[in-house]
Amino acid sequence: MGRLAQTDGLTEIQRDILATVRDFVDKEIIPVATELEHKDEYPTAIVEGMKQLGLFGLTIPEEFGGLGESLLTYALVVEEIARGWMSVSGIVNTHFIVAHMINAHGTQEQKEYFLPRMAAGEIRGAFSMSEPGLGSDVAAISTKGVRDGDEYVLNGQKMWLTNGGTSTLVAVLCKTDEGGSSPYKNMTTFLIEKTPGFGPNPTVPGLTVPGKIEKMGYKGVDTTELVLQDVRIPANRVLGGVPGKGFYQMMDGVEVGRVNVAARGCGVARRAFELGITYAQQRSTFGKKIAEHQAIQFKLAEMATKVEAAHQMMVMAARKKDGGERNDLEAGMAKYLASEYCKEVVEDSFRIHGGYGFSKEYEIERLYREAPMLLIGEGTAEIQKMIVGRRLLEEYRLAD
């Protein structure tokens, strides 16, 4: 390890967890990541290894079979995993968000039913908020849930589900029209259990996962649509047991998800820096290593500064949340900064590699295709700036 992206004040347990994950990434992920990514192959063996390490239960309380670790620990673990292969961090991220939502907002019955199996990795979660025609405009969702006795009937189409095919539990946001005039009180989160796979679901009549969406990068992990046609869900599978709270539950999930995306940006940027500084000391031009050219040293200095700044911002946002404080300002800043810096560091490493960066034989080519996803995941840069701007005006509002 170099001196970049170090975190002060960690406990011995946190350091041990990170050392174990780092070793797993170096031995089990990095050697196979590019091959699996080029094949768009789901990393089954890697996922099984993460189950053995207990990573699917990292933040789930010990009473439900998890490790009970903090958001900071989780974010640092994600940073390490993303350094190996960003797609793998996506597999645990959506699972983590759903587990967080159930632990924070679920009924006691829902916690006892879902969380122990989620901690063991037997149930793997996905969450579904977006739709084909709305993007970041969550209030405009059209997927609808209508009460029918002790059940709800769900109809609509959802988009951009990470783990949509491989997951066995999906938290789905629907419009329920039970909260009055405010659109934000007319949304409900439903917990839908399903069998993994594509096509019509054999255990949930009316639910279909059409297939994987073909993507420029972020391969290996499945990204899908979700179609619901008269899907019947028991009312006791409303998250928290009370309809109309879905928007706030989802926003809480997205808030911790933004810290996760920031952590992914930090991990990818750190790997790009490692690749760049290594290659610069191996490649020679004009009679010396390119690392000895001042132009390359300037580039490396800028890259390292961005890696460090993004990491420290991410750590601050996670610690705010762990401390029970509102962290939407810091999470928005961290996600914005880390994703933008990741793109820039990856591009600079790509430039250092020269023509070889364009070759699929070199790892930087994969990172170059992966980095753009972070610019839009969990809210675009423009959405983050809107959140940050509004919060700043709250904090610095002039007295009347």
XYZ file of C-alpha atoms in Angstrom:
400
model
C 0.000 0.000 0.000
C 1.062 3.560 -0.681
C 0.280 6.471 1.556
C -2.767 7.659 -0.397
C -6.344 7.212 0.832
C -5.484 6.309 4.408
C -8.162 6.739 7.094
C -7.290 7.931 10.582
C -9.009 6.730 13.740
C -10.004 3.227 12.644
C -10.444 0.498 15.222
C -8.385 -2.677 15.132
C -11.465 -4.572 13.910
C -11.960 -2.126 11.048
C -8.298 -2.401 10.047
C -8.517 -6.209 10.123
C -11.662 -6.202 7.959
C -10.053 -3.910 5.403
C -6.848 -5.938 5.323
C -8.863 -9.114 4.704
C -10.879 -7.486 1.926
C -7.777 -5.968 0.335
C -6.131 -9.392 0.265
C -9.294 -10.905 -1.258
C -9.377 -8.193 -3.935
C -5.717 -8.656 -4.839
C -5.953 -12.463 -5.038
C -9.515 -13.187 -6.163
C -10.803 -10.141 -8.076
C -8.036 -8.254 -9.894
C -6.549 -11.342 -11.626
C -9.912 -12.293 -13.231
C -11.795 -8.987 -13.459
C -10.836 -7.964 -16.985
C -11.507 -11.419 -18.449
C -14.925 -11.660 -16.789
C -15.758 -8.085 -17.754
C -14.943 -8.671 -21.407
C -17.221 -11.736 -21.347
C -19.931 -9.827 -19.436
C -19.945 -12.831 -17.096
C -21.500 -12.741 -13.638
C -18.732 -13.222 -11.032
C -20.266 -16.231 -9.271
C -17.067 -17.388 -7.555
C -16.294 -13.871 -6.317
C -19.802 -13.489 -4.897
C -19.479 -16.823 -3.092
C -16.199 -15.621 -1.636
C -17.834 -12.431 -0.382
C -20.582 -14.507 1.236
C -17.920 -16.511 3.067
C -16.326 -13.276 4.298
C -19.693 -12.084 5.643
C -19.711 -8.970 3.459
C -23.427 -9.219 2.651
C -24.140 -8.790 6.362
C -21.471 -6.189 7.064
C -23.848 -3.482 8.356
C -26.743 -5.717 9.444
C -27.027 -5.719 13.262
C -25.520 -8.646 15.150
C -28.946 -9.607 16.534
C -29.920 -10.508 12.972
C -26.719 -12.390 12.164
C -24.680 -9.548 10.662
C -21.433 -7.917 11.715
C -23.085 -4.685 12.865
C -20.438 -2.473 11.291
C -20.765 1.234 10.475
C -21.430 3.006 7.192
C -17.781 4.111 7.251
C -16.558 0.517 7.437
C -18.883 -0.428 4.612
C -17.771 2.519 2.449
C -14.103 1.650 2.951
C -14.823 -1.985 2.041
C -16.626 -0.814 -1.112
C -13.658 1.386 -1.985
C -11.386 -1.658 -1.823
C -13.769 -3.830 -3.880
C -14.232 -1.132 -6.541
C -10.460 -0.847 -6.782
C -10.569 -4.454 -7.962
C -13.684 -4.334 -10.144
C -16.443 -1.762 -9.845
C -19.168 -4.184 -10.948
C -18.607 -6.333 -7.866
C -19.182 -3.333 -5.608
C -22.508 -2.813 -7.398
C -23.615 -6.299 -6.409
C -23.216 -5.522 -2.709
C -24.394 -1.904 -2.944
C -28.028 -2.507 -3.873
C -28.167 -5.348 -1.346
C -26.799 -3.009 1.312
C -29.334 -0.269 0.508
C -32.278 -2.672 0.816
C -30.907 -4.094 4.080
C -30.447 -0.552 5.401
C -34.012 0.379 4.469
C -35.469 -2.714 6.156
C -33.377 -2.216 9.288
C -34.194 1.509 9.494
C -37.859 1.445 8.412
C -39.148 -2.134 8.439
C -41.534 -3.704 10.902
C -40.103 -6.086 13.482
C -41.573 -8.988 11.532
C -39.902 -7.788 8.326
C -36.548 -7.412 10.083
C -36.736 -10.868 11.626
C -37.849 -12.448 8.352
C -35.437 -10.806 5.908
C -32.294 -9.607 7.685
C -30.815 -12.922 8.925
C -31.018 -14.420 5.426
C -29.708 -11.210 3.875
C -26.756 -11.276 6.279
C -25.939 -14.824 5.136
C -26.242 -13.840 1.472
C -29.116 -16.299 0.985
C -31.371 -13.384 0.030
C -29.750 -10.765 -2.173
C -31.442 -7.429 -2.630
C -32.125 -4.975 -5.426
C -34.064 -1.738 -5.278
C -36.214 -0.165 -7.933
C -37.060 3.504 -8.093
C -36.412 4.742 -11.632
C -38.700 4.276 -14.633
C -38.143 4.549 -18.410
C -39.581 8.053 -18.725
C -38.581 9.936 -15.597
C -34.888 9.615 -14.674
C -34.235 11.694 -11.554
C -37.821 13.010 -11.305
C -38.945 10.496 -8.690
C -42.245 12.283 -7.989
C -43.334 11.499 -11.555
C -43.403 7.706 -11.132
C -46.378 6.009 -12.756
C -46.028 2.413 -11.541
C -49.110 2.005 -9.391
C -50.182 -0.058 -6.398
C -53.915 -0.350 -5.717
C -55.267 -1.786 -2.467
C -57.490 -4.859 -2.836
C -58.415 -6.266 0.555
C -55.314 -7.661 2.224
C -53.262 -7.238 -0.947
C -51.985 -4.615 -3.341
C -52.126 -5.023 -7.106
C -49.055 -3.559 -8.830
C -48.836 -2.440 -12.455
C -46.062 -0.589 -14.293
C -42.537 -0.714 -15.636
C -39.329 0.014 -13.731
C -35.851 0.672 -15.141
C -32.156 0.400 -14.244
C -32.293 -2.340 -11.612
C -28.799 -3.417 -10.621
C -29.042 -7.126 -9.713
C -32.492 -7.200 -11.300
C -32.059 -10.761 -12.543
C -29.864 -12.298 -9.839
C -31.607 -10.759 -6.835
C -34.241 -12.592 -4.815
C -35.712 -9.511 -3.092
C -36.620 -6.224 -4.758
C -37.706 -3.056 -2.945
C -40.041 -1.407 -5.472
C -41.345 2.161 -5.229
C -44.956 2.570 -6.440
C -47.585 5.282 -6.489
C -50.439 4.381 -4.118
C -52.624 7.531 -3.933
C -53.379 7.085 -0.239
C -51.628 10.125 1.185
C -53.650 13.122 0.069
C -52.555 15.902 -2.260
C -48.776 15.689 -1.819
C -47.113 13.385 -4.402
C -44.396 12.616 -1.863
C -46.946 11.068 0.521
C -48.510 8.975 -2.231
C -45.583 6.604 -2.725
C -45.061 3.245 -1.060
C -42.170 0.784 -0.997
C -43.087 -2.861 -1.550
C -40.828 -5.797 -0.691
C -41.175 -8.367 -3.459
C -39.588 -11.793 -3.101
C -38.832 -13.583 -6.357
C -36.719 -16.336 -7.792
C -33.565 -15.302 -9.694
C -33.539 -15.390 -13.465
C -34.902 -13.667 -16.551
C -38.283 -13.780 -18.253
C -41.635 -14.325 -16.485
C -40.978 -15.123 -12.829
C -42.198 -18.604 -11.873
C -43.067 -17.678 -8.285
C -44.551 -14.193 -8.790
C -47.305 -14.221 -11.425
C -47.226 -11.096 -13.562
C -43.615 -10.136 -12.722
C -41.130 -10.203 -15.614
C -37.427 -9.365 -15.844
C -37.031 -9.088 -19.643
C -33.240 -9.541 -19.778
C -29.959 -7.730 -19.293
C -29.543 -4.209 -20.639
C -26.435 -4.047 -22.818
C -24.045 -1.405 -21.458
C -20.822 0.322 -22.428
C -19.244 -0.657 -19.114
C -20.295 -1.874 -15.661
C -20.531 -5.375 -17.089
C -20.755 -8.680 -15.246
C -23.435 -7.352 -12.915
C -26.908 -7.518 -14.474
C -28.825 -4.285 -15.050
C -32.440 -4.828 -16.030
C -35.983 -3.602 -16.411
C -38.828 -4.868 -14.232
C -42.349 -5.273 -15.626
C -45.332 -5.685 -13.291
C -48.713 -6.773 -14.640
C -51.361 -7.314 -11.959
C -48.723 -8.484 -9.494
C -50.375 -9.233 -6.147
C -48.378 -8.439 -3.014
C -49.616 -8.964 0.569
C -50.168 -5.731 2.494
C -47.695 -6.958 5.140
C -44.968 -6.549 2.529
C -45.358 -2.767 2.536
C -42.049 -1.583 4.001
C -42.774 -0.430 7.534
C -46.372 -1.658 7.321
C -47.794 1.787 6.525
C -48.338 3.077 2.963
C -47.295 6.566 1.875
C -43.774 6.561 3.327
C -41.965 5.155 0.315
C -40.419 8.368 -0.968
C -38.758 9.144 2.357
C -37.599 5.540 2.775
C -36.072 5.521 -0.691
C -34.365 8.884 -0.170
C -32.793 7.547 3.015
C -31.523 4.583 1.011
C -30.214 6.809 -1.762
C -28.448 9.021 0.795
C -26.322 6.130 2.027
C -26.087 4.962 -1.585
C -24.439 8.255 -2.524
C -21.714 7.593 0.026
C -21.329 4.194 -1.606
C -21.017 5.686 -5.110
C -18.437 8.126 -3.764
C -16.535 5.155 -2.342
C -16.696 3.402 -5.704
C -15.305 6.509 -7.387
C -12.476 6.578 -4.863
C -11.655 2.920 -5.487
C -11.638 3.183 -9.279
C -9.577 6.386 -9.161
C -7.048 4.785 -6.826
C -6.656 1.803 -9.137
C -6.247 4.112 -12.149
C -3.547 6.028 -10.273
C -1.765 2.770 -9.361
C -1.824 1.659 -12.983
C -0.620 5.049 -14.213
C 2.276 5.450 -11.804
C 3.379 1.850 -12.405
C 3.319 2.169 -16.193
C 5.131 5.521 -16.042
C 8.068 3.791 -14.352
C 8.156 0.974 -16.905
C 7.813 2.840 -20.219
C 10.792 4.698 -21.672
C 10.845 7.541 -24.208
C 13.673 9.786 -25.364
C 16.188 7.800 -23.363
C 14.492 7.807 -19.944
C 11.456 6.506 -18.075
C 8.410 8.626 -18.795
C 8.008 9.106 -15.021
C 11.143 11.270 -15.204
C 9.478 13.705 -17.605
C 8.158 16.743 -15.767
C 4.857 16.666 -17.668
C 4.122 13.150 -16.380
C 5.159 14.067 -12.834
C 2.725 16.995 -12.916
C -0.022 14.667 -14.090
C 0.720 12.130 -11.346
C 0.704 14.896 -8.743
C -2.721 16.097 -9.882
C -4.082 12.550 -9.934
C -2.843 11.768 -6.431
C -4.273 14.997 -5.032
C -7.696 14.154 -6.479
C -7.569 10.596 -5.104
C -6.765 11.914 -1.636
C -9.348 14.724 -1.664
C -12.166 12.449 -2.817
C -11.312 9.820 -0.209
C -11.314 12.266 2.678
C -14.611 13.818 1.543
C -16.191 10.353 1.355
C -14.942 9.475 4.838
C -16.386 12.697 6.250
C -19.809 12.020 4.717
C -19.890 8.482 6.114
C -18.865 9.611 9.585
C -21.602 12.263 9.603
C -24.239 9.612 8.931
C -22.745 7.243 11.489
C -22.888 10.037 14.053
C -26.627 10.381 13.559
C -26.298 13.726 11.817
C -27.989 14.837 8.621
C -25.448 14.253 5.857
C -27.230 15.057 2.591
C -24.929 18.050 2.049
C -21.752 16.052 2.627
C -23.036 12.976 0.747
C -23.954 15.136 -2.245
C -20.556 16.825 -2.203
C -18.743 13.508 -1.831
C -20.649 11.825 -4.642
C -20.179 14.804 -6.950
C -16.475 15.267 -6.199
C -15.527 11.581 -6.222
C -17.316 10.777 -9.486
C -15.914 13.804 -11.318
C -12.399 13.244 -9.992
C -12.629 9.546 -10.833
C -13.397 10.375 -14.453
C -10.439 12.801 -14.579
C -7.945 10.472 -12.880
C -8.943 7.572 -15.121
C -8.546 9.736 -18.219
C -5.125 10.967 -17.096
C -4.003 7.379 -16.477
C -5.359 6.487 -19.909
C -3.257 9.300 -21.416
C -0.143 8.112 -19.563
C -0.628 4.672 -21.124
C -0.618 6.253 -24.590
C -1.729 3.961 -27.394
C -1.650 0.930 -25.100
C -4.495 2.435 -23.071
C -6.711 1.822 -26.090
C -5.888 -1.886 -26.064
C -8.168 -4.353 -24.308
C -5.044 -6.090 -23.021
C -4.528 -3.260 -20.538
C -6.716 -2.832 -17.448
C -7.072 0.920 -17.889
C -9.279 0.318 -20.949
C -11.886 -1.307 -18.684
C -11.697 1.479 -16.118
C -12.145 4.056 -18.877
C -15.509 2.490 -19.757
C -16.577 2.020 -16.135
C -15.974 5.522 -14.799
C -18.854 7.251 -16.694
C -21.475 5.193 -14.831
C -20.497 6.952 -11.618
C -21.377 10.305 -13.171
C -25.048 9.309 -13.325
C -25.547 6.608 -10.669
C -27.503 7.701 -7.537
C -28.197 11.071 -9.154
C -26.306 13.052 -11.775
C -23.806 15.799 -11.019
C -26.558 18.329 -11.673
C -28.820 16.670 -9.087
C -25.989 16.663 -6.535
C -25.348 20.364 -7.138
C -29.046 21.132 -6.673
C -29.037 19.253 -3.350
C -25.841 20.944 -2.196
C -27.027 24.393 -3.296
C -30.347 24.112 -1.469
C -28.689 22.893 1.707
C -26.152 25.722 1.584
C -28.975 28.261 1.305
C -30.599 26.672 4.354
C -27.371 26.952 6.309
C -26.515 30.505 5.225
C -29.987 32.032 4.889
C -30.111 35.712 5.745
C -32.326 36.731 8.623
C -35.628 38.368 7.635
